[in-house]
Coordinates of C-alpha atoms and ligand atoms in Angstrom, one line a residue:
M28 CA 0.0 0.2 0.4
S29 CA 1.2 3.4 -1.1
P30 CA 0.6 5.9 1.8
A31 CA 0.1 8.2 -0.4
A32 CA -3.1 6.8 -1.9
W33 CA -5.5 9.0 -2.3
W34 CA -8.4 6.6 -1.0
S35 CA -6.6 5.2 2.4
N36 CA -8.1 8.1 4.6
A37 CA -10.7 9.7 2.2
V38 CA -14.5 9.7 2.2
F39 CA -16.5 8.5 -0.3
Y40 CA -20.2 9.3 -0.3
Q41 CA -22.7 6.6 -2.3
V42 CA -24.9 8.1 -4.3
Y43 CA -28.0 5.6 -5.2
P44 CA -28.8 6.8 -8.9
R45 CA -32.7 6.6 -8.9
S46 CA -33.3 8.1 -5.1
F47 CA -30.0 10.6 -4.9
A48 CA -32.0 13.9 -7.6
D49 CA -34.0 13.8 -10.7
S50 CA -33.2 16.0 -13.1
N51 CA -36.0 15.6 -16.5
G52 CA -39.0 14.6 -14.0
D53 CA -40.3 11.3 -14.6
G54 CA -39.5 10.7 -10.6
V55 CA -36.5 8.0 -11.0
G56 CA -33.2 10.0 -9.8
D57 CA -30.4 10.3 -12.5
I58 CA -27.0 11.9 -13.6
D59 CA -27.5 15.0 -14.1
G60 CA -29.5 15.4 -10.9
I61 CA -26.4 14.0 -9.1
V62 CA -24.0 17.1 -11.6
A63 CA -26.7 19.4 -10.6
H64 CA -26.2 18.9 -7.3
L65 CA -22.1 18.8 -7.2
D66 CA -22.4 21.5 -5.1
H67 CA -24.2 20.4 -2.3
L68 CA -21.4 17.5 -2.4
E69 CA -18.5 20.1 -2.7
R70 CA -19.8 22.0 0.1
L71 CA -20.3 18.8 2.8
G72 CA -16.6 17.8 1.7
I73 CA -16.1 14.7 0.2
D74 CA -13.3 13.1 -1.6
A75 CA -15.0 10.5 -4.0
I76 CA -18.1 9.7 -5.1
W77 CA -19.5 5.4 -5.1
L78 CA -21.7 5.5 -8.0
S79 CA -24.1 2.5 -7.8
P80 CA -24.7 1.1 -10.8
V81 CA -25.8 3.4 -13.6
T82 CA -25.4 0.8 -16.4
V83 CA -27.8 -0.5 -19.5
S84 CA -30.7 -2.4 -17.1
P85 CA -34.0 -4.1 -17.5
M86 CA -33.6 -3.0 -13.5
A87 CA -35.2 -6.0 -11.8
D88 CA -32.6 -5.2 -9.2
H89 CA -32.6 -1.3 -10.0
G90 CA -28.9 -1.7 -12.3
Y91 CA -27.8 -4.8 -10.5
D92 CA -29.0 -6.5 -12.9
V93 CA -26.6 -5.4 -16.0
S94 CA -27.7 -5.4 -19.6
D95 CA -24.1 -3.9 -21.3
P96 CA -21.7 -3.1 -18.9
R97 CA -20.3 -0.8 -20.9
D98 CA -22.9 1.9 -22.6
I99 CA -25.7 3.7 -19.4
D100 CA -29.4 3.5 -19.2
P101 CA -31.3 6.0 -21.0
L102 CA -33.2 6.7 -17.8
F103 CA -30.3 8.1 -15.9
G104 CA -29.7 10.6 -19.2
G105 CA -27.5 7.9 -21.5
M106 CA -22.8 8.4 -22.2
P107 CA -23.1 12.5 -22.7
A108 CA -24.4 12.6 -19.0
I109 CA -21.6 10.6 -17.3
E110 CA -19.2 12.0 -19.1
R111 CA -20.5 15.3 -17.4
L112 CA -20.5 14.5 -14.7
I113 CA -17.1 12.9 -14.7
A114 CA -15.7 16.3 -16.3
Q115 CA -17.9 18.3 -14.0
A116 CA -16.6 16.1 -10.4
H117 CA -13.1 16.2 -11.0
Q118 CA -13.0 20.1 -12.3
R119 CA -14.3 19.6 -8.1
G120 CA -11.8 18.1 -7.6
I121 CA -14.6 14.8 -6.6
K122 CA -13.2 11.6 -8.0
I123 CA -15.8 9.3 -9.8
T124 CA -16.0 5.6 -8.5
M125 CA -18.4 3.5 -10.4
D126 CA -19.8 0.1 -9.2
V127 CA -19.6 -3.0 -11.2
V128 CA -21.0 -6.2 -11.0
P129 CA -19.2 -9.0 -12.1
N130 CA -21.4 -11.6 -10.5
H131 CA -23.7 -12.0 -13.4
T132 CA -25.7 -10.1 -15.8
S133 CA -29.2 -9.5 -15.9
S134 CA -31.6 -11.6 -18.2
Q135 CA -32.0 -9.7 -21.4
H136 CA -27.9 -9.9 -21.2
A137 CA -27.5 -11.4 -25.2
W138 CA -26.0 -13.2 -23.6
F139 CA -27.6 -14.8 -22.4
A140 CA -30.5 -14.6 -24.7
A141 CA -28.5 -16.6 -27.2
A142 CA -28.0 -18.9 -24.3
L143 CA -31.0 -20.0 -24.7
A144 CA -31.5 -19.9 -28.0
A145 CA -29.0 -22.0 -28.7
G146 CA -30.1 -25.2 -26.2
P147 CA -28.8 -27.7 -23.9
G148 CA -24.9 -28.6 -24.3
T149 CA -24.1 -25.7 -26.2
D150 CA -20.9 -22.8 -25.7
A151 CA -23.2 -20.3 -25.4
R152 CA -24.8 -22.0 -23.0
E153 CA -20.9 -22.3 -20.8
L154 CA -21.3 -18.2 -20.4
Y155 CA -23.4 -19.2 -17.6
H156 CA -24.5 -21.9 -15.1
F157 CA -27.2 -24.2 -16.8
R158 CA -27.6 -27.6 -15.3
D159 CA -29.7 -30.7 -15.9
G160 CA -32.7 -31.2 -13.8
K161 CA -32.6 -34.5 -11.2
G162 CA -35.2 -36.4 -10.9
P163 CA -38.2 -38.2 -12.9
D164 CA -38.3 -35.6 -15.8
G165 CA -35.1 -33.4 -14.6
A166 CA -37.8 -31.7 -12.3
L167 CA -35.6 -31.1 -9.3
P168 CA -33.2 -28.3 -9.1
P169 CA -29.4 -29.3 -9.8
N170 CA -28.9 -28.6 -6.0
N171 CA -30.3 -27.6 -2.7
W172 CA -28.3 -23.4 -3.2
T173 CA -30.8 -20.7 -2.1
S174 CA -31.5 -17.4 -4.0
V175 CA -30.5 -14.5 -1.8
F176 CA -33.4 -13.0 -2.6
G177 CA -35.5 -16.1 -1.5
G178 CA -37.0 -19.5 -3.5
S179 CA -33.9 -21.9 -4.8
A180 CA -31.3 -20.1 -7.1
W181 CA -32.5 -22.2 -9.9
E182 CA -34.7 -21.2 -12.8
R183 CA -36.5 -24.0 -15.6
V184 CA -36.1 -22.9 -18.7
V185 CA -38.6 -23.3 -21.9
E186 CA -36.0 -25.0 -24.5
P187 CA -35.9 -24.1 -28.1
D188 CA -38.0 -27.0 -28.8
G189 CA -41.1 -26.3 -26.4
N190 CA -40.2 -28.1 -23.9
P191 CA -38.9 -27.3 -19.8
G192 CA -35.0 -28.2 -19.9
Q193 CA -32.6 -27.0 -18.1
Y194 CA -32.1 -25.0 -14.9
Y195 CA -29.8 -21.5 -14.9
L196 CA -28.1 -21.2 -11.2
H197 CA -29.2 -17.6 -10.1
L198 CA -28.1 -16.8 -6.5
F199 CA -30.0 -13.1 -6.6
D200 CA -33.1 -12.1 -8.5
T201 CA -34.5 -15.1 -11.6
H202 CA -33.3 -11.8 -14.1
Q203 CA -29.7 -11.6 -12.1
P204 CA -27.8 -15.4 -13.9
D205 CA -24.6 -16.4 -12.6
L206 CA -22.0 -16.1 -14.9
N207 CA -19.4 -19.0 -15.1
W208 CA -16.5 -17.6 -13.9
D209 CA -14.5 -21.0 -15.6
N210 CA -15.1 -19.8 -18.7
P211 CA -12.5 -17.2 -20.0
E212 CA -14.9 -15.0 -22.0
V213 CA -15.6 -13.9 -18.5
F214 CA -12.9 -12.2 -17.4
D215 CA -11.9 -11.1 -21.4
D216 CA -15.3 -8.9 -21.5
F217 CA -15.0 -8.2 -17.8
E218 CA -11.6 -6.5 -18.8
A219 CA -13.1 -4.3 -21.6
S220 CA -15.5 -2.7 -19.7
L221 CA -12.8 -1.8 -16.8
R222 CA -11.1 -0.9 -19.3
F223 CA -13.7 1.2 -21.2
W224 CA -14.5 3.5 -17.7
L225 CA -11.0 4.0 -16.7
D226 CA -10.0 5.6 -20.0
R227 CA -12.6 7.9 -20.0
G228 CA -11.6 8.9 -16.6
V229 CA -13.3 7.4 -13.8
D230 CA -11.2 6.9 -10.4
G231 CA -11.5 3.1 -9.9
F232 CA -15.0 0.2 -8.8
R233 CA -16.8 -0.9 -6.5
I234 CA -17.1 -4.5 -6.9
D235 CA -20.5 -6.3 -6.4
V236 CA -20.4 -9.8 -4.1
A237 CA -16.6 -9.3 -4.8
H238 CA -16.7 -13.2 -3.1
G239 CA -18.8 -14.0 -5.7
M240 CA -18.3 -15.2 -9.7
A241 CA -16.1 -18.3 -8.3
K242 CA -18.1 -21.6 -8.2
P243 CA -17.6 -24.5 -6.3
A244 CA -15.7 -27.3 -8.7
G245 CA -19.8 -29.9 -9.1
L246 CA -21.8 -27.7 -7.3
P247 CA -22.3 -29.4 -4.3
D248 CA -25.2 -29.3 -1.3
A249 CA -25.8 -25.9 0.5
K250 CA -25.8 -28.2 4.2
E251 CA -28.2 -26.1 6.0
A252 CA -30.1 -23.3 4.5
V253 CA -30.0 -20.4 4.8
K254 CA -32.1 -16.7 5.9
V255 CA -33.3 -14.8 2.9
L256 CA -30.6 -11.4 2.6
S257 CA -27.7 -13.4 4.3
H258 CA -24.9 -16.4 4.3
S259 CA -22.3 -17.8 6.8
D260 CA -18.5 -18.5 5.7
D261 CA -19.8 -21.6 5.3
D262 CA -21.5 -21.4 2.7
P263 CA -20.7 -23.1 -1.0
R264 CA -22.6 -20.0 -3.1
F265 CA -19.4 -17.5 -1.5
N266 CA -15.9 -16.7 -1.5
N267 CA -14.7 -20.0 -3.3
P268 CA -10.6 -19.6 -3.1
A269 CA -10.7 -19.5 -6.8
V270 CA -11.9 -16.0 -6.8
H271 CA -8.4 -14.7 -5.6
D272 CA -7.3 -15.8 -9.0
I273 CA -10.0 -13.6 -10.5
H274 CA -9.0 -10.7 -8.2
R275 CA -5.7 -10.8 -9.0
K276 CA -6.0 -10.7 -12.3
I277 CA -8.7 -7.4 -12.1
R278 CA -5.7 -5.8 -9.7
K279 CA -3.1 -5.7 -12.7
I280 CA -5.5 -4.0 -14.9
V281 CA -6.4 -1.4 -12.3
D282 CA -2.7 -1.6 -11.7
E283 CA -2.2 0.0 -15.4
Y284 CA -4.8 3.5 -14.9
D285 CA -2.3 5.7 -11.8
G286 CA -5.0 6.4 -8.6
A287 CA -7.4 3.8 -10.1
V288 CA -8.5 2.2 -6.9
T289 CA -11.4 -1.2 -6.3
I290 CA -13.2 -1.8 -3.7
G291 CA -14.7 -5.0 -3.1
E292 CA -18.3 -6.1 -1.1
V293 CA -17.0 -8.7 0.9
W294 CA -19.2 -10.5 3.1
V295 CA -16.8 -12.5 4.6
L296 CA -17.0 -13.1 8.3
D297 CA -13.7 -14.6 9.6
N298 CA -10.8 -12.2 10.0
M299 CA -8.4 -14.7 7.9
L300 CA -10.7 -15.4 5.3
W301 CA -11.2 -12.0 4.5
A302 CA -8.4 -10.9 4.7
E303 CA -6.8 -12.2 1.8
Y304 CA -9.0 -10.4 -0.3
L305 CA -6.9 -7.6 0.0
R306 CA -3.4 -9.0 -0.1
P307 CA -1.1 -7.2 -2.6
D308 CA -2.1 -8.3 -5.3
E309 CA -5.6 -8.0 -4.7
L310 CA -8.1 -5.5 -3.1
H311 CA -7.2 -2.0 -3.2
L312 CA -10.1 -2.2 0.0
G313 CA -12.4 -3.6 1.1
F314 CA -16.2 -2.9 2.8
N315 CA -15.8 -4.1 6.9
F316 CA -19.7 -4.1 7.8
R317 CA -19.1 -4.8 11.1
L318 CA -20.2 -2.0 13.0
T319 CA -23.5 -2.0 10.6
K320 CA -24.1 -5.7 13.0
V321 CA -23.9 -3.5 16.4
G322 CA -26.2 -1.7 18.3
F323 CA -25.3 1.6 20.5
D324 CA -23.2 -0.3 22.0
A325 CA -19.7 0.5 23.7
H326 CA -18.7 -2.9 24.6
Q327 CA -19.8 -3.9 21.1
I328 CA -18.8 -1.2 19.3
H329 CA -15.1 -1.7 20.6
D330 CA -14.6 -4.9 19.7
A331 CA -16.1 -4.3 16.3
V332 CA -13.7 -1.3 16.0
E333 CA -10.9 -4.4 16.8
N334 CA -11.9 -6.6 15.4
S335 CA -11.5 -4.7 11.4
L336 CA -8.7 -3.3 13.1
A337 CA -6.7 -6.5 13.5
A338 CA -8.7 -7.8 9.9
T339 CA -6.7 -5.3 8.2
A340 CA -3.4 -5.4 10.4
I341 CA -3.3 -9.3 8.1
Y342 CA -2.2 -7.2 5.4
D343 CA -1.1 -4.3 6.2
S344 CA -4.3 -3.0 4.1
V345 CA -6.0 0.0 5.1
P346 CA -9.1 0.0 7.6
T347 CA -13.1 0.8 6.2
W348 CA -15.8 2.6 8.0
T349 CA -19.4 2.2 7.1
L350 CA -22.6 2.5 8.7
S351 CA -25.1 1.6 6.4
N352 CA -25.9 1.7 2.4
H353 CA -28.5 0.8 0.0
D354 CA -29.0 -2.9 1.5
I355 CA -28.2 -2.0 5.5
D356 CA -31.2 -0.7 7.6
R357 CA -29.7 3.3 8.4
E358 CA -28.3 4.3 11.4
V359 CA -31.2 6.5 12.7
T360 CA -33.5 3.6 12.2
R361 CA -31.1 1.1 13.6
Y362 CA -30.1 3.2 16.7
G363 CA -33.7 3.2 17.8
G364 CA -35.4 5.6 15.8
G365 CA -37.1 9.4 16.8
E366 CA -34.6 11.5 18.5
I367 CA -32.3 9.7 20.2
G368 CA -31.6 7.2 16.9
L369 CA -30.8 10.7 15.6
R370 CA -28.7 11.5 18.3
R371 CA -26.4 8.5 18.4
A372 CA -26.1 8.8 14.4
R373 CA -24.7 11.3 15.1
A374 CA -22.5 10.3 17.7
M375 CA -21.6 7.7 15.6
L376 CA -19.8 9.7 12.8
L377 CA -18.2 11.4 14.7
V378 CA -17.2 7.7 15.9
M379 CA -16.2 6.4 12.4
L380 CA -14.7 9.6 11.2
A381 CA -12.2 9.9 14.1
L382 CA -11.4 5.8 13.0
P383 CA -8.2 6.0 10.5
G384 CA -8.9 4.8 7.5
T385 CA -11.5 5.2 4.6
V386 CA -15.1 6.1 5.5
F387 CA -18.3 5.2 3.4
I388 CA -21.5 7.2 3.4
Y389 CA -24.7 6.8 2.2
N390 CA -26.5 9.4 0.3
G391 CA -28.5 10.7 3.2
E392 CA -27.2 9.7 6.3
E393 CA -25.7 13.2 6.1
L394 CA -29.8 14.5 6.7
G395 CA -30.0 12.0 9.1
L396 CA -32.8 9.8 7.4
P397 CA -34.8 7.4 8.9
D398 CA -35.8 3.6 7.1
V399 CA -39.2 4.8 5.7
L400 CA -40.5 1.2 8.0
D401 CA -44.2 1.9 6.0
L402 CA -44.4 2.0 2.4
P403 CA -47.2 0.3 0.9
E404 CA -47.0 -3.3 0.1
E405 CA -48.0 -1.6 -3.5
V406 CA -45.2 0.4 -3.8
L407 CA -42.3 -2.4 -2.9
Q408 CA -40.1 -3.3 -5.7
D409 CA -37.2 -4.9 -3.9
P410 CA -36.9 -8.7 -5.7
T411 CA -37.0 -9.3 -2.5
W412 CA -40.5 -9.0 -1.8
E413 CA -42.0 -10.6 -3.6
R414 CA -39.2 -13.9 -3.8
S415 CA -40.0 -14.0 -0.5
G416 CA -43.4 -14.7 -0.8
H417 CA -43.9 -11.6 0.7
T418 CA -42.2 -12.0 4.6
E419 CA -39.8 -10.0 4.3
R420 CA -40.0 -6.3 2.5
G421 CA -36.4 -5.6 1.4
R422 CA -34.8 -2.9 0.8
D423 CA -36.8 -0.3 -0.4
K424 CA -37.5 1.2 2.8
V425 CA -33.3 3.0 2.7
R426 CA -34.1 4.0 -0.6
V427 CA -36.5 6.3 -0.2
P428 CA -35.4 9.7 -2.4
L429 CA -34.1 12.7 -0.8
P430 CA -35.8 15.8 0.0
W431 CA -33.9 18.8 -1.3
S432 CA -36.3 21.9 -0.9
G433 CA -40.3 23.2 -0.2
D434 CA -42.6 21.6 1.8
A435 CA -44.1 19.2 0.8
P436 CA -43.3 15.9 -1.4
P437 CA -41.2 15.1 -3.6
F438 CA -39.5 18.3 -1.8
G439 CA -37.7 18.8 -5.0
F440 CA -36.4 15.5 -5.7
S441 CA -38.5 16.4 -8.9
S442 CA -40.7 17.9 -10.9
S443 CA -43.1 14.7 -10.7
P444 CA -45.4 14.3 -7.7
D445 CA -45.2 10.6 -9.1
T446 CA -41.9 9.7 -7.5
W447 CA -40.6 5.7 -7.5
L448 CA -41.2 5.1 -3.6
P449 CA -43.2 8.4 -2.0
M450 CA -42.0 10.3 0.3
P451 CA -43.6 10.7 3.7
A452 CA -44.3 14.8 4.3
D453 CA -42.9 14.9 7.8
W454 CA -39.8 14.6 5.9
A455 CA -40.8 18.8 5.5
P456 CA -37.4 19.8 8.9
L457 CA -34.7 17.0 7.5
T458 CA -35.1 18.7 3.7
V459 CA -31.1 19.9 2.1
E460 CA -33.3 23.7 2.7
K461 CA -34.6 23.4 5.7
Q462 CA -31.3 22.4 7.7
D463 CA -28.5 24.8 5.3
A464 CA -30.4 27.3 7.1
D465 CA -30.0 26.0 10.1
P466 CA -26.3 26.0 12.1
D467 CA -27.8 23.1 14.4
S468 CA -28.4 20.6 12.0
T469 CA -27.8 17.1 11.2
L470 CA -26.3 19.1 7.7
A471 CA -24.3 21.2 9.3
F472 CA -23.3 19.1 11.8
F473 CA -21.9 16.8 8.9
R474 CA -20.4 19.1 7.1
T475 CA -18.0 20.8 10.5
A476 CA -17.3 17.0 10.8
L477 CA -16.0 16.3 7.8
K478 CA -13.9 19.8 7.7
L479 CA -12.5 19.5 10.6
R480 CA -11.6 15.3 9.5
R481 CA -9.5 17.4 7.3
E482 CA -7.9 19.5 8.2
R483 CA -6.7 19.0 11.9
A484 CA -3.3 17.4 11.9
E485 CA -4.5 15.4 15.1
F486 CA -6.4 12.7 12.5
D487 CA -3.3 11.5 11.5
G488 CA -1.9 8.2 11.8
L489 CA -3.0 4.5 11.8
E490 CA -2.3 3.6 15.1
L491 CA -5.6 3.2 17.8
E492 CA -5.2 3.2 21.4
W493 CA -8.4 2.6 23.8
L494 CA -7.9 5.1 27.2
T495 CA -11.5 3.8 28.1
A496 CA -13.8 0.8 27.1
T497 CA -16.9 0.0 29.3
D498 CA -20.6 -0.7 29.5
D499 CA -21.3 3.3 29.3
G500 CA -18.7 4.6 26.7
L501 CA -16.0 4.5 25.2
V502 CA -12.6 6.9 25.1
F503 CA -9.4 6.4 22.0
R504 CA -7.1 8.3 20.4
R505 CA -4.5 8.4 17.7
R506 CA -1.8 7.3 18.6
A507 CA 0.6 9.9 16.1
G508 CA -1.5 12.3 15.4
G509 CA -3.6 12.7 19.7
L510 CA -6.7 12.9 18.2
V511 CA -8.8 11.7 21.2
C512 CA -12.9 10.7 20.9
A513 CA -14.9 10.1 24.1
L514 CA -18.3 8.2 23.2
N515 CA -21.0 8.0 25.8
T516 CA -23.4 4.9 25.1
G517 CA -24.7 5.3 29.0
K518 CA -27.0 6.6 31.3
R519 CA -25.5 9.2 33.2
P520 CA -23.8 12.2 32.1
M521 CA -19.3 11.1 31.3
P522 CA -16.3 12.8 32.4
L523 CA -14.7 14.0 29.6
P524 CA -10.8 12.6 29.0
A525 CA -8.4 15.6 29.2
G526 CA -7.7 18.0 26.1
E527 CA -9.9 20.6 24.7
P528 CA -13.1 19.8 22.8
I529 CA -12.6 20.5 19.6
F530 CA -16.5 19.0 18.9
A531 CA -18.9 17.6 19.8
S532 CA -22.9 15.3 18.3
A533 CA -24.4 17.1 21.1
P534 CA -24.4 20.3 23.8
L535 CA -21.9 19.4 26.8
V536 CA -23.3 19.4 30.0
D537 CA -21.1 21.2 33.1
G538 CA -18.3 20.3 30.9
Q539 CA -19.7 16.8 30.8
L540 CA -20.7 14.2 27.4
P541 CA -24.0 13.4 27.8
T542 CA -25.7 10.1 27.3
D543 CA -25.4 9.8 23.3
A544 CA -23.1 11.7 22.0
A545 CA -19.5 11.7 20.6
A546 CA -16.7 14.4 21.6
W547 CA -13.3 14.4 19.4
L548 CA -10.6 16.2 22.0
V549 CA -7.7 17.1 20.9
Ligands
TEU15 O1 -25.2 -7.1 -2.5 C1 -24.8 -8.5 -2.0 C2 -25.2 -9.5 -1.0 O2 -24.9 -10.3 -1.0 C3 -26.3 -8.7 -0.2 O3 -27.8 -9.1 -1.2 C4 -26.4 -8.6 1.5 O4 -26.3 -10.3 1.2 C5 -27.4 -8.4 1.9 O5 -28.0 -7.3 1.2 C6 -27.8 -8.2 3.3 O6 -27.5 -7.3 4.0 C7 -25.1 -6.7 -3.7 C8 -25.5 -5.1 -4.3 O7 -24.8 -4.6 -2.8 C9 -26.8 -5.9 -3.3 O8 -27.8 -4.0 -3.7 C10 -27.3 -6.5 -5.2 O9 -29.1 -6.6 -4.8 C11 -27.4 -8.0 -5.2 O10 -25.3 -8.0 -4.8 C12 -26.8 -8.3 -6.5 O11 -26.3 -7.4 -7.4

C-alpha cells in the first residue's frame, strides 16, 4: 500500500442514482440530477462518489442486473450524462468510482438470450451455469442452493423445442443469471468493461459481490438452509478460493491506471478469510460491515472496531468504515429511531470519522434520514418482497428519494409528484434547504465534522489506542496525531478525558459529555 494513495483516508459518498435527484421529471433520479447537486457534495466535503450501477439494465434489481456493462441506461441519461458528471466532478476535485457487477448479468444480456436460444450443450450455455435437473424428467433443481433474495437459486427454462429443459443458476433474482467464471471469455469481457470506464476517466470501482464469481466444482449441496439476505462463511455459494485468481487479474489491469482503486463488497466474516481479499495483489479496499451489525453499545462498538483493525492488519491494508448502504437499515433507525436514533447516529459519525482509514457515507445519511417503515405494500419493488413470498419487505425502506427543498413531497427531488417510491410528508424539516439554514442541523454537523477531519493534523496516523472501554462508553486516541474521541452510550453524563474539546455531537452539559453523544478533543 502506498501511504500517499488518495483513497487511504478518503471520504466516499454513495449515490444511489434512483434516489438522489431527478433532473428530467420522470420520478426517478438520474446522473444529471447528481451534476445539478455537485455543490451539495462539494460543500459536504467528500473526496469521491461511489455511484451504484447506472449501466444499461432492465432494472429488475435496480441496475444490479446489467444488460450492457459498457453503456449508460437512458433512464439515467446515457453516455453524455456520465461524461458531464466525470468532467464536472473532477473540476471540483471529486473522484468518481462506479459499481461493477461481475457475478451475474441481466437475463436480458445478449449472452443470456443467445444461451437460451442455442439450447443445451452449446458454447453459448457455457457462459452461465446451466445444468440438467434431477429426478424423473429433471423436475428437481440440480442442487439445494437458495437465492439470496429467497426461493431456489435455480430456474428451469423452456428449451427452443418448447419443452421444459435445463436449469440456470441465479444466486440473486431470476433476472440475474450467474456467470461461469471458469470460461475465459467472461474475464475478457469484464476486462473490456474495466478499461472502457477507466479510459473515460473513472477513478475506480466498487466490485459487487466480490466474494462471489467462482463456484465450487460440481456445485455441491449446501449444508443448511440460509436466511434471506444473508449467508455464512461455510456457504458453498460464496467465497470459493478460486475467486482470488480473478482479483489478482483485476488488480493487474487496474494498476495500469494511476491512482485507480478497487473496493470489494466482501461479505465474509472470518478475519483470515476476509483479509485474503486484501492481499497486496488483490483488492485495494474491502468493505467491513461489522459496525452495521452492532447496536449502540460501547462494548460491541469497541469489539467491532478492534476486529476490523485486526482484519486489515493481517495484510497491512487500509481499514474501511461504513454505517449503512443501500442494502442495510439506516443507522438512525437501527439505533432506535426518532430523536434518540438521530442523536446516536450523529455520535457514531464522530466515532467513524475519528478512526484511521477510509469512510463510506450513504446518501441521505448527512440529512439524518431514517428508514421509511410504512411504505404501502403495493409500492414495494425490491425483488426480495416477491421472492420471499411477501415475508421480507426488503430494502426499499432505505432507498426513498432524498428531500431537497420545499414543504411537501416530492421536496424538490423531482418535478413529478409521482416519485418511484413515495416520500413521507413528515420529511419537511429534513430537506437540504431547511438544514442549510440551520447551524444546528445534521447537515451542518456533517460539514463541520468532515472539514475538521480533512484539515486537522490530529487525525494523522494509522494507530489507535484505547483509553477507556466500559459498558457505558469508550475513549480512544489516534497515537500519531493525538486526536481523542469519547463516546457515551451509558445513562449518565460522562466526564470528558483530558484535552480541549473541539467538536461534539450534542452540547456538553456542565463540561460533561451527555448520554448518546460523542466528542473530539485535542
Ligand atoms: O449485494 C450482495 C449481497 O450479498 C447482499 O444481498 C447482502 O447479502 C445483503 O444485502 C446483506 O444485507 C449486492 C448489492 O449490494 C445488492 O444491492 C444487490 O442486490 C446484489 O449484490 C445483487 O447484485
